[in-house]
Amino acid sequence: MRVLMVLAGVLPVLAGCGTSEEAADANAAAANYRPPSVTSRLDYGGQIERRFHRLDKNIDDKLSEDELPERMRRVLMRGDTNGDGSLSSDEWGALMLARFDRQDLNKDGSVTTEERVAARQSRRDARSGDQAAR
Ligand SMILES: [Ca+2]
Ligand SMILES: [Ca+2]
């Protein structure tokens, strides 16, 4: 895990070694386009942790309801398994890994861009199904 974090710190520096023109092109492209990617479960673990700490504004190692993105609150608070009204790092990790495993359609331990897109589409389908049923 430590190695991954070090790498994550070094890569943007390496990427910055091109000319500024290249960098500007890359930024413009990055704004509109996400290259196909494969995320392994291990990488994802690091992302989950970083996201937890980013959201934990008062740094008490818990995500209270008001620290969660508003539209995700209801869903996320289902992960509050000990019912203390906030998500611990373990509760958050379990939720996010469950999400990863749902996206990992062929269960090979990594999520490709196609799988992520498919998962998003099936959520969208589920939502419009809900609306149609009303
Ligand atoms: Ca907190
Ligand atoms: Ca909790």
Tab-separated table of C-alpha atoms and ligand atoms in Angstrom:
chain	number	residue	atom	x	y	z
A	1	MET	CA	0.000	0.000	0.000
A	2	ARG	CA	2.819	2.367	0.881
A	3	VAL	CA	4.469	1.724	-2.481
A	4	LEU	CA	1.224	2.589	-4.260
A	5	MET	CA	0.936	5.871	-2.411
A	6	VAL	CA	4.525	6.788	-3.242
A	7	LEU	CA	3.859	5.965	-6.892
A	8	ALA	CA	0.720	8.047	-6.864
A	9	GLY	CA	2.810	10.944	-5.628
A	10	VAL	CA	5.536	10.498	-8.244
A	11	LEU	CA	3.429	9.927	-11.348
A	12	PRO	CA	1.970	13.434	-11.616
A	13	VAL	CA	5.526	14.813	-11.322
A	14	LEU	CA	6.698	12.560	-14.157
A	15	ALA	CA	3.676	13.515	-16.217
A	16	GLY	CA	4.640	17.155	-15.718
A	17	CYS	CA	7.954	16.646	-17.534
A	18	GLY	CA	6.477	17.258	-21.018
A	19	THR	CA	6.366	20.714	-22.571
A	20	SER	CA	3.695	23.040	-21.246
A	21	GLU	CA	1.948	22.841	-24.607
A	22	GLU	CA	1.705	19.083	-24.299
A	23	ALA	CA	0.446	19.489	-20.764
A	24	ALA	CA	-2.256	21.915	-21.876
A	25	ASP	CA	-3.378	19.480	-24.568
A	26	ALA	CA	-3.389	16.680	-22.059
A	27	ASN	CA	-5.440	18.756	-19.627
A	28	ALA	CA	-7.984	19.674	-22.273
A	29	ALA	CA	-8.273	16.055	-23.322
A	30	ALA	CA	-8.513	14.904	-19.729
A	31	ALA	CA	-11.364	17.291	-19.045
A	32	ASN	CA	-13.541	15.718	-21.724
A	33	TYR	CA	-12.330	12.207	-21.903
A	34	ARG	CA	-11.386	9.454	-19.520
A	35	PRO	CA	-9.078	6.921	-21.115
A	36	PRO	CA	-10.070	3.282	-20.783
A	37	SER	CA	-8.717	2.023	-17.507
A	38	VAL	CA	-8.547	-1.086	-15.422
A	39	THR	CA	-8.730	-0.703	-11.679
A	40	SER	CA	-7.561	-3.590	-9.555
A	41	ARG	CA	-9.158	-4.298	-6.208
A	42	LEU	CA	-5.870	-3.343	-4.529
A	43	ASP	CA	-5.689	0.043	-6.263
A	44	TYR	CA	-9.308	0.578	-5.405
A	45	GLY	CA	-8.553	0.009	-1.731
A	46	GLY	CA	-6.159	2.959	-1.861
A	47	GLN	CA	-8.748	5.128	-3.616
A	48	ILE	CA	-11.341	4.255	-0.997
A	49	GLU	CA	-9.010	5.294	1.774
A	50	ARG	CA	-8.058	8.567	0.119
A	51	ARG	CA	-11.704	9.371	-0.518
A	52	PHE	CA	-12.569	8.663	3.110
A	53	HIS	CA	-9.968	11.111	4.332
A	54	ARG	CA	-10.996	13.713	1.776
A	55	LEU	CA	-14.613	13.535	2.934
A	56	ASP	CA	-13.737	13.468	6.653
A	57	LYS	CA	-13.613	17.247	7.028
A	58	ASN	CA	-13.358	17.369	10.820
A	59	ILE	CA	-10.729	14.578	10.815
A	60	ASP	CA	-12.403	12.443	13.496
A	61	ASP	CA	-11.963	9.255	11.397
A	62	LYS	CA	-15.709	8.994	10.938
A	63	LEU	CA	-17.973	10.189	8.168
A	64	SER	CA	-21.010	11.818	9.652
A	65	GLU	CA	-24.092	12.256	7.497
A	66	ASP	CA	-23.324	15.911	6.729
A	67	GLU	CA	-19.874	15.013	5.439
A	68	LEU	CA	-21.312	12.699	2.779
A	69	PRO	CA	-22.264	13.922	-0.701
A	70	GLU	CA	-25.907	14.900	-0.382
A	71	ARG	CA	-27.359	12.719	-3.135
A	72	MET	CA	-25.572	9.647	-1.784
A	73	ARG	CA	-26.428	10.098	1.905
A	74	ARG	CA	-29.412	7.797	2.073
A	75	VAL	CA	-27.639	4.954	0.304
A	76	LEU	CA	-24.400	5.403	2.197
A	77	MET	CA	-25.986	5.531	5.630
A	78	ARG	CA	-27.263	1.985	5.048
A	79	GLY	CA	-23.629	1.047	5.583
A	80	ASP	CA	-23.793	2.302	9.184
A	81	THR	CA	-23.923	-1.222	10.539
A	82	ASN	CA	-23.337	-0.353	14.207
A	83	GLY	CA	-25.982	2.385	14.046
A	84	ASP	CA	-23.879	5.176	15.575
A	85	GLY	CA	-24.988	7.641	12.902
A	86	SER	CA	-21.662	7.805	11.092
A	87	LEU	CA	-19.507	5.627	8.885
A	88	SER	CA	-16.237	4.352	10.285
A	89	SER	CA	-13.391	3.669	7.922
A	90	ASP	CA	-14.289	-0.052	8.057
A	91	GLU	CA	-17.960	0.606	7.337
A	92	TRP	CA	-17.019	2.904	4.463
A	93	GLY	CA	-14.523	0.371	3.097
A	94	ALA	CA	-17.085	-2.448	3.189
A	95	LEU	CA	-19.607	-0.314	1.319
A	96	MET	CA	-17.155	0.751	-1.357
A	97	LEU	CA	-15.716	-2.731	-1.871
A	98	ALA	CA	-19.233	-4.107	-2.221
A	99	ARG	CA	-19.770	-1.513	-4.921
A	100	PHE	CA	-16.526	-2.513	-6.610
A	101	ASP	CA	-17.543	-6.185	-6.549
A	102	ARG	CA	-20.929	-5.319	-8.059
A	103	GLN	CA	-19.147	-3.530	-10.903
A	104	ASP	CA	-16.690	-6.383	-11.394
A	105	LEU	CA	-19.032	-8.330	-13.641
A	106	ASN	CA	-16.670	-11.159	-14.573
A	107	LYS	CA	-15.303	-11.364	-11.005
A	108	ASP	CA	-11.659	-11.233	-12.016
A	109	GLY	CA	-10.736	-8.747	-9.301
A	110	SER	CA	-10.511	-5.712	-11.549
A	111	VAL	CA	-13.026	-3.290	-12.988
A	112	THR	CA	-12.553	-2.167	-16.562
A	113	THR	CA	-14.029	0.943	-18.097
A	114	GLU	CA	-16.592	-1.225	-19.902
A	115	GLU	CA	-17.701	-2.784	-16.632
A	116	ARG	CA	-17.975	0.625	-15.001
A	117	VAL	CA	-20.060	1.940	-17.889
A	118	ALA	CA	-22.268	-1.149	-17.806
A	119	ALA	CA	-22.799	-0.747	-14.058
A	120	ARG	CA	-23.733	2.900	-14.487
A	121	GLN	CA	-26.152	1.990	-17.270
A	122	SER	CA	-27.823	-0.733	-15.227
A	123	ARG	CA	-28.251	1.695	-12.293
A	124	ARG	CA	-29.827	4.160	-14.709
A	125	ASP	CA	-32.104	1.437	-16.050
A	126	ALA	CA	-33.069	0.496	-12.503
A	127	ARG	CA	-33.942	4.126	-11.745
A	128	SER	CA	-36.075	4.611	-14.834
A	129	GLY	CA	-37.724	1.282	-14.027
A	130	ASP	CA	-38.619	2.709	-10.607
A	131	GLN	CA	-40.134	5.757	-12.202
A	132	ALA	CA	-42.120	3.728	-14.720
A	133	ALA	CA	-43.544	1.649	-11.879
A	134	ARG	CA	-44.896	4.721	-10.127
B	1	CA	CA	-15.857	13.139	10.239
B	2	CA	CA	-21.112	3.413	12.121
